[in-house]
Coordinates of C-alpha atoms in Angstrom, one line a residue:
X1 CA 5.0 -24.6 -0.8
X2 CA 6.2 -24.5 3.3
X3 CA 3.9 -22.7 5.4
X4 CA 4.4 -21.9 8.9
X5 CA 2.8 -20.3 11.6
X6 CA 4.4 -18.8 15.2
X7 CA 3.9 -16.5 17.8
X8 CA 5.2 -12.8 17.0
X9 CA 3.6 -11.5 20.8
X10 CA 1.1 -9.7 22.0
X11 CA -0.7 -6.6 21.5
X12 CA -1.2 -4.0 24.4
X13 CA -4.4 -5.0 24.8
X14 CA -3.0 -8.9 25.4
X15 CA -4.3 -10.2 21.9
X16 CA -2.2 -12.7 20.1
X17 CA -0.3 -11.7 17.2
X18 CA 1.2 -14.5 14.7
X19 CA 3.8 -14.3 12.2
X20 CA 2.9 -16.5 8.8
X21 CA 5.8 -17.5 6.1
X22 CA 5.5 -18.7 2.8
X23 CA 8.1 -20.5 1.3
X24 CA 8.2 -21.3 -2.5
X25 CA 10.4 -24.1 -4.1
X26 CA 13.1 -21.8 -5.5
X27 CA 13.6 -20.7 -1.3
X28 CA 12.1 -17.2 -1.9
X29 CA 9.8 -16.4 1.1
X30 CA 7.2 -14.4 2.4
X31 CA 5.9 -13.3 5.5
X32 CA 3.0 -12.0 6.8
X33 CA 1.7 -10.9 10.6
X34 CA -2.4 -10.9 11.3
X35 CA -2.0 -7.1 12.9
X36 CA -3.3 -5.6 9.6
X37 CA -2.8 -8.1 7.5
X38 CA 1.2 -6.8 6.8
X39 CA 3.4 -7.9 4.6
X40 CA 6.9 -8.2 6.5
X41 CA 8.9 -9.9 4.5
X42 CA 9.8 -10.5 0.7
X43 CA 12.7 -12.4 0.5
X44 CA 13.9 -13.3 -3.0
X45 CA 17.2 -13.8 -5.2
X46 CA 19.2 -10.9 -6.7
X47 CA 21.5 -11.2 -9.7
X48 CA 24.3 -13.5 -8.0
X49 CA 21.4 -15.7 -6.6
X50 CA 22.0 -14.1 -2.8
X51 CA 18.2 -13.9 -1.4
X52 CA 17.6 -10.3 -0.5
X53 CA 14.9 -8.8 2.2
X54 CA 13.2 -6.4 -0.1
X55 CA 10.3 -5.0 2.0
X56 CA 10.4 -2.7 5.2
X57 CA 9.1 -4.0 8.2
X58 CA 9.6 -4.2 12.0
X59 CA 10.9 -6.9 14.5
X60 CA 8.8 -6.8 16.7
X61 CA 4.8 -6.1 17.4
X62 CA 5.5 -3.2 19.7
X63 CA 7.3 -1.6 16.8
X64 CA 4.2 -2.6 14.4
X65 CA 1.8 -1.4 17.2
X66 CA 4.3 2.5 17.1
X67 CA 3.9 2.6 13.5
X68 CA 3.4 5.9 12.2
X69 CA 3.9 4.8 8.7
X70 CA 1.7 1.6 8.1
X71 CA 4.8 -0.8 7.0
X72 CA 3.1 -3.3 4.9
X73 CA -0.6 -2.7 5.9
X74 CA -3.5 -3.5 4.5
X75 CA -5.3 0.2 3.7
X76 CA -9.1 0.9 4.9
X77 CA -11.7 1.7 4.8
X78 CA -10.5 4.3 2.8
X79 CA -7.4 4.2 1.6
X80 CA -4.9 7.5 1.2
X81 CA -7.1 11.0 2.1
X82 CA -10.2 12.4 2.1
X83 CA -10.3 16.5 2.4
X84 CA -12.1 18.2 5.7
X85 CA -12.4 14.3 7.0
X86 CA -16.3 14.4 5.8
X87 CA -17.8 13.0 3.4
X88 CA -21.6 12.9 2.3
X89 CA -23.4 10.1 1.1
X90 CA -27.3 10.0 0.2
X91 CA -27.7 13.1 1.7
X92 CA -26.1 12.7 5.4
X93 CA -22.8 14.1 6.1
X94 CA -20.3 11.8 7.9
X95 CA -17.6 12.9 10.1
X96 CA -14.2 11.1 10.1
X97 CA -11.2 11.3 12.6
X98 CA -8.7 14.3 11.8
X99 CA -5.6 12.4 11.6
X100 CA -3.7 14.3 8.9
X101 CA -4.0 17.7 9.9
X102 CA -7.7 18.9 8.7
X103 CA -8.0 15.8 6.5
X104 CA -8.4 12.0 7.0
X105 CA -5.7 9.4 6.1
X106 CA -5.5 5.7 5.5
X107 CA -9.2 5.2 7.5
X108 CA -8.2 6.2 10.5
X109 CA -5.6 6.3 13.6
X110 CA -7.0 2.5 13.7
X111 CA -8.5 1.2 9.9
X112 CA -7.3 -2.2 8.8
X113 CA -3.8 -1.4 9.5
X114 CA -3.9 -1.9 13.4
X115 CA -6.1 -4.6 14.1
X116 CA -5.8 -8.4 14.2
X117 CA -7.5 -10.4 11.8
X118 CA -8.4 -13.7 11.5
X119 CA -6.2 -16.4 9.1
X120 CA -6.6 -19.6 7.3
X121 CA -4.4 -21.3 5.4
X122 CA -5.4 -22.8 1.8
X123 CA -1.5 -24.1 -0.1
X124 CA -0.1 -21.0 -1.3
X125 CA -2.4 -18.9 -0.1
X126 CA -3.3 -17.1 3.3
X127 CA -6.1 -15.4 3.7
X128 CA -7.3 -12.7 6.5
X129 CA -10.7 -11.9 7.5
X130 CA -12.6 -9.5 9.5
X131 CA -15.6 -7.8 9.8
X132 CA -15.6 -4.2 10.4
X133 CA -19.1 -3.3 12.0
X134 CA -21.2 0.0 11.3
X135 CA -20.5 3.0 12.7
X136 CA -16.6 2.1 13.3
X137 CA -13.9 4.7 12.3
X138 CA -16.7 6.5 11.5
X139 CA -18.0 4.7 8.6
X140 CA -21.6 3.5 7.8
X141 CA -22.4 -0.3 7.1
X142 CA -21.3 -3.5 8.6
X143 CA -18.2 -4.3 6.3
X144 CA -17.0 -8.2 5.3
X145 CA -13.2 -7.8 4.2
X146 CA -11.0 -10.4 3.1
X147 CA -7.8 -10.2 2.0
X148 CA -6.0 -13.3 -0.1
X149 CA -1.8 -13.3 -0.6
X150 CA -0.7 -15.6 -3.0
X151 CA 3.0 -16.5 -3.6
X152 CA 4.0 -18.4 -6.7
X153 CA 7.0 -20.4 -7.6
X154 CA 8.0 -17.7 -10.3
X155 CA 8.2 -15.5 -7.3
X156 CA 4.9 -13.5 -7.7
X157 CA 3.0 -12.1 -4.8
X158 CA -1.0 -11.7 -5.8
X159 CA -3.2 -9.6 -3.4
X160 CA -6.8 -9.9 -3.2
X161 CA -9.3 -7.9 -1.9
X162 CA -13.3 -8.9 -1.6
X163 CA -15.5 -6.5 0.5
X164 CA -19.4 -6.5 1.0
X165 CA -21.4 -4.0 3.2
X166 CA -25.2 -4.3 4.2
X167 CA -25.4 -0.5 3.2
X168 CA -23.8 2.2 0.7
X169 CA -20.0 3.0 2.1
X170 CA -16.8 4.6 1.1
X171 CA -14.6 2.3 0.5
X172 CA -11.1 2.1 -1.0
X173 CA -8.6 -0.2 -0.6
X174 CA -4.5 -1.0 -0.7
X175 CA -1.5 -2.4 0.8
X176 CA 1.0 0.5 2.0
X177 CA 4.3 -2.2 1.1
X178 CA 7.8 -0.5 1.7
X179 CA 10.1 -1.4 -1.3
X180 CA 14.2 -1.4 -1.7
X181 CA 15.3 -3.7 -4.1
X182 CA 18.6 -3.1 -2.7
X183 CA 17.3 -5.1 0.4
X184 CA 18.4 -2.4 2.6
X185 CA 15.9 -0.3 4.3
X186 CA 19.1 2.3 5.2
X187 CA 20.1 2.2 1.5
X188 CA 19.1 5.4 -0.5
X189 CA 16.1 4.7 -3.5
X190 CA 16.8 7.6 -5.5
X191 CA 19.0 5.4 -8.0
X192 CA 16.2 2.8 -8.6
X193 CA 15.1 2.8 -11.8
X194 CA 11.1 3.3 -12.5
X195 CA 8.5 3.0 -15.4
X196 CA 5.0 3.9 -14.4
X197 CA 1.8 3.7 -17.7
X198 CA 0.6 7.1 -16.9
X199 CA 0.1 10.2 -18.5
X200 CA -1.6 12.4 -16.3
X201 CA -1.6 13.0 -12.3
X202 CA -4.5 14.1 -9.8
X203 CA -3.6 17.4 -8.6
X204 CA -3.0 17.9 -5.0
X205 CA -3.2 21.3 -2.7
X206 CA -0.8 22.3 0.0
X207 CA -2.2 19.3 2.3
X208 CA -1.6 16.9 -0.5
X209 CA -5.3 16.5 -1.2
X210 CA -6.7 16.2 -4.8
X211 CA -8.4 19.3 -6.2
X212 CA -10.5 17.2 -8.6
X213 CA -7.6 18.7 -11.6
X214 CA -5.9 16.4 -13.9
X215 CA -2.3 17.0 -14.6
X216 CA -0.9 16.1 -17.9
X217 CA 3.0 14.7 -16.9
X218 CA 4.8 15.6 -20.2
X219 CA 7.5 18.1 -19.5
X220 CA 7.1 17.6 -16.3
X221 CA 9.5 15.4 -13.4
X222 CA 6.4 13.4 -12.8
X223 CA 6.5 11.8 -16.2
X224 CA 7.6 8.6 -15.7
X225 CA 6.6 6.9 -19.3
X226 CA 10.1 6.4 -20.1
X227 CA 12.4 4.0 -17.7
X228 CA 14.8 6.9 -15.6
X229 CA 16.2 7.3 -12.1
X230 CA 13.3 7.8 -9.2
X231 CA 16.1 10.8 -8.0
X232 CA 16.4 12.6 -11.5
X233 CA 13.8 15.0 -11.1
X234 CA 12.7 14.7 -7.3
X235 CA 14.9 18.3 -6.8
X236 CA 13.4 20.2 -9.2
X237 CA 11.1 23.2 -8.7
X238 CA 7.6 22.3 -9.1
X239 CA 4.7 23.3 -6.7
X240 CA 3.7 19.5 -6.5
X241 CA 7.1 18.5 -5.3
X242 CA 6.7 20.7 -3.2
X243 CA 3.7 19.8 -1.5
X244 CA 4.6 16.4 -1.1
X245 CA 8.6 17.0 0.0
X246 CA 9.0 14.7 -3.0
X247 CA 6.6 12.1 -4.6
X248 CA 3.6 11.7 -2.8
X249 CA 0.8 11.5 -6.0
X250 CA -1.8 9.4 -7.2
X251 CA -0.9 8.3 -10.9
X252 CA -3.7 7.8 -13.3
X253 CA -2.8 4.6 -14.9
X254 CA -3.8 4.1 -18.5
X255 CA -5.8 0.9 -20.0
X256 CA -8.7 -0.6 -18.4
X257 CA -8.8 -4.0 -16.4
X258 CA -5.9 -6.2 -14.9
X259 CA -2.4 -4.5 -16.6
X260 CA 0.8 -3.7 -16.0
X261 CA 1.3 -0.3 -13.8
X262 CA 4.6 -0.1 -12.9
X263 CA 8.3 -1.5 -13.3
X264 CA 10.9 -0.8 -10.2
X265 CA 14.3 -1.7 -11.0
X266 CA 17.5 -1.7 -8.9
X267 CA 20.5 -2.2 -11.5
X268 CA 23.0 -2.8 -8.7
X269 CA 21.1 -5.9 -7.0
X270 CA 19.5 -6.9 -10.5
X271 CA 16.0 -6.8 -8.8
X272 CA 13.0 -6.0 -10.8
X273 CA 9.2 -5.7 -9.6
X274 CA 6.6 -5.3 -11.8
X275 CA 3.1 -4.4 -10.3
X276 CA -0.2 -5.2 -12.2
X277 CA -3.6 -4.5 -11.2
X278 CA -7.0 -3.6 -11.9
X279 CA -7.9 -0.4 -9.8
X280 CA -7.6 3.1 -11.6
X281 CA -4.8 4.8 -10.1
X282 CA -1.4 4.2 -8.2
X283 CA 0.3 6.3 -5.1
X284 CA 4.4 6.7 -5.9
X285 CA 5.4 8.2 -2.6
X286 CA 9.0 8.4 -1.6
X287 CA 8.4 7.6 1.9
X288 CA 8.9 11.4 2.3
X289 CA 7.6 11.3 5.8
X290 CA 9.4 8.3 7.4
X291 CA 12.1 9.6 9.7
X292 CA 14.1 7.3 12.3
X293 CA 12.3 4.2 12.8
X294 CA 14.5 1.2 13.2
X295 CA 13.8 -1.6 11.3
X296 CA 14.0 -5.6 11.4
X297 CA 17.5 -5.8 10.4
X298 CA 18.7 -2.9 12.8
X299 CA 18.0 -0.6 9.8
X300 CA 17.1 3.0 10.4
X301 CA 14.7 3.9 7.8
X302 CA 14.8 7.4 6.7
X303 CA 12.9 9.9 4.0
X304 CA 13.5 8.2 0.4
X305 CA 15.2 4.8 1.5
X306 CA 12.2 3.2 0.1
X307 CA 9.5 4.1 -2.2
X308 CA 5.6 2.2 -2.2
X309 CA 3.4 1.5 -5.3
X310 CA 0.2 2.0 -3.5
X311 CA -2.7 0.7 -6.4
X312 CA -5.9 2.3 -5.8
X313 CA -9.0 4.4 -6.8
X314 CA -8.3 8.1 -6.2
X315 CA -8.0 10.0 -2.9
X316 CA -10.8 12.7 -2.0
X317 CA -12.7 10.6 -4.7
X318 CA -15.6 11.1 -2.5
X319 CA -15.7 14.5 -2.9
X320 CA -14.2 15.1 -6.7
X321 CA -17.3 13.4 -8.5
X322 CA -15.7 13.3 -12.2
X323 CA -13.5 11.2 -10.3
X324 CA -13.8 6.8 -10.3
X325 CA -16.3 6.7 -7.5
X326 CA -15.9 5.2 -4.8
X327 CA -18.6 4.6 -3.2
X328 CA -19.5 0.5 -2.0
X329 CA -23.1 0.4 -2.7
X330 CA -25.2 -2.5 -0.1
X331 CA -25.1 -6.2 -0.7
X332 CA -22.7 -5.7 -3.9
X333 CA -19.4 -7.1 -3.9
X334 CA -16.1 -5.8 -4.8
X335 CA -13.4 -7.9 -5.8
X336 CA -9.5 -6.3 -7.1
X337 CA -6.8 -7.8 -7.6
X338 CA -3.1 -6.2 -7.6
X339 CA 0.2 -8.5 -8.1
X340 CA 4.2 -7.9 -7.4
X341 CA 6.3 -9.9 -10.0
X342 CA 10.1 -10.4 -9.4
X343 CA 12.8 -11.6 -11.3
X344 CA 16.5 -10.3 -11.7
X345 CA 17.8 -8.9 -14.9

């Protein structure tokens, strides 16, 4: 495995910013920055053996530091929303920042996504650190986060998360990875094939926040048990498409422990991901929201050029209590794991 390590710039507050590349021994790469621990790169053969850029990301750290869509960020504290941006927790209410209309999204203007970490370097693995003291983003408890990416020689990217707090927290936790197996972040998504182990859905409200409902998907364009197109049902009527502007729903993933979730597969490029993981649910959205940003290729990226497999515990868990809780109680760790798998078909 080649790692390497050089300067990407320099934030507008004048920190240092690094760009980190794995490099397996088939030539399939990966690259990561330490401003939120983003993945900016996966680089790895299609059908003909052609290495293709398969993940969204920018060029430079000014267009990381503009992001309004977190392109390959780590997701915290909370990942996705929670309703009213409050939350209460043995028995004080806390008060989050309104960054999605009423409701709070992805932990923040800030979270993990737009800070630098710390990195070290262990073989195939780099890992980032940080620790996010109490009080910040509006969240109780000093919080130790580290984050692990792992690439393999069979072209498998593993993702690790470890958090401990010194008191009860919220806490929930992905990466927010822009795929297009095409390896073109201008190239429509909606032909992709996709497989997701899921039979029912959370059900949102008009501001996409879950209701605490479970949604069976049979009959519906969300069921995605059988292989078929991402775009085959994305235009029909349906008050959840509707709410989103497309897919933008947490899946409940069937099975306990570390299985397979999902299976993305462009048929033109012969790219296939499969994701695997441990946590409960996982966010298809269509990157419904992602309107003119340019990427590193001189790609404008553009509602539904891409699609993200965010694994995760619910949103609004915090306030749906049938829901997986998630709630960080002190001194306990957490540990998940979540993995992308390529190969060509």
């Amino acid at each position: 495995m080649v790692y390497t390590k050089q300067f990407f710039g320099e934030t507008k507050d004048k920190e240092p910013v690094h760009l980190y590349r794995l490099e397996n021994s088939n030539g399939a790469s990966v690259e990561f920055t330490d401003y939120g621990c983003r993945i900016r790169s996966i680089c790895v053969p299609d059908k003909t053996g052609v290495l293709r850029d398969v993940c969204l990301g920018y060029s430079t750290i000014a267009g990381y530091e503009a992001d309004c869509a977190n392109l390959g960020a780590a997701i915290g504290r909370h990942a996705n929303r929670i309703g009213k941006a409050a939350f209460s927790l043995n028995g004080k209410t806390y008060f989050l920042e309104k960054n999605d209309g009423q409701n709070h999204l992805h932990g923040g203007r800030r979270g993990f996504a737009f800070r630098v970490w710390n990195e070290t370097q262990q073989e195939h693995k780099i890992i980032f650190s940080r620790m996010f003291p109490d009080g910040e983003d509006g969240y109780p408890g000093n919080l130790h986060m580290k984050i692990t990416y792992e690439w393999s020689d069979k072209n498998v990217l593993s993702i690790t998360y470890e958090a401990i707090s010194d008191q009860d927290t919220v806490y929930n936790v992905t990466n927010h990875a822009y795929f297009n197996l095409e390896g073109q972040g201008s190239c429509s998504v909606l032909n992709h094939q996709l497989q997701i182990f899921a039979s029912a859905i959370t059900e949102n409200d008009s501001e996409s926040i879950p209701t605490g409902k479970i949604l069976p998907v049979d009959g519906t364009p969300f069921d995605f048990r059988s292989t078929k197109e991402i775009g085959r049902d994305i235009e029909k009527e349906n008050t959840q498409l509707l709410f989103g502007m497309g897919y933008d729903h947490n899946f409940i993933l069937e099975g306990k422990g570390f299985r397979k979730a999902a299976i993305l597969t462009a048929p033109s490029s012969g790219i296939q991901m499969t994701c695997f993981t441990d946590q409960p649910g996982l966010q298809l959205y269509t990157a419904n929201y992602l309107k003119d940003c340019k990427g590193k290729y001189g790609d404008i990226f553009s509602p539904r050029n891409s699609v993200c497999l965010e694994t995760q515990h619910f949103p609004n868990a915090v306030n749906c209590p049938s829901f997986p809780s998630v709630v960080l109680k002190a001194n306990k760790a957490f540990v998940t794991k979540t993995c992308y798998a390529f190969r060509t078909i």
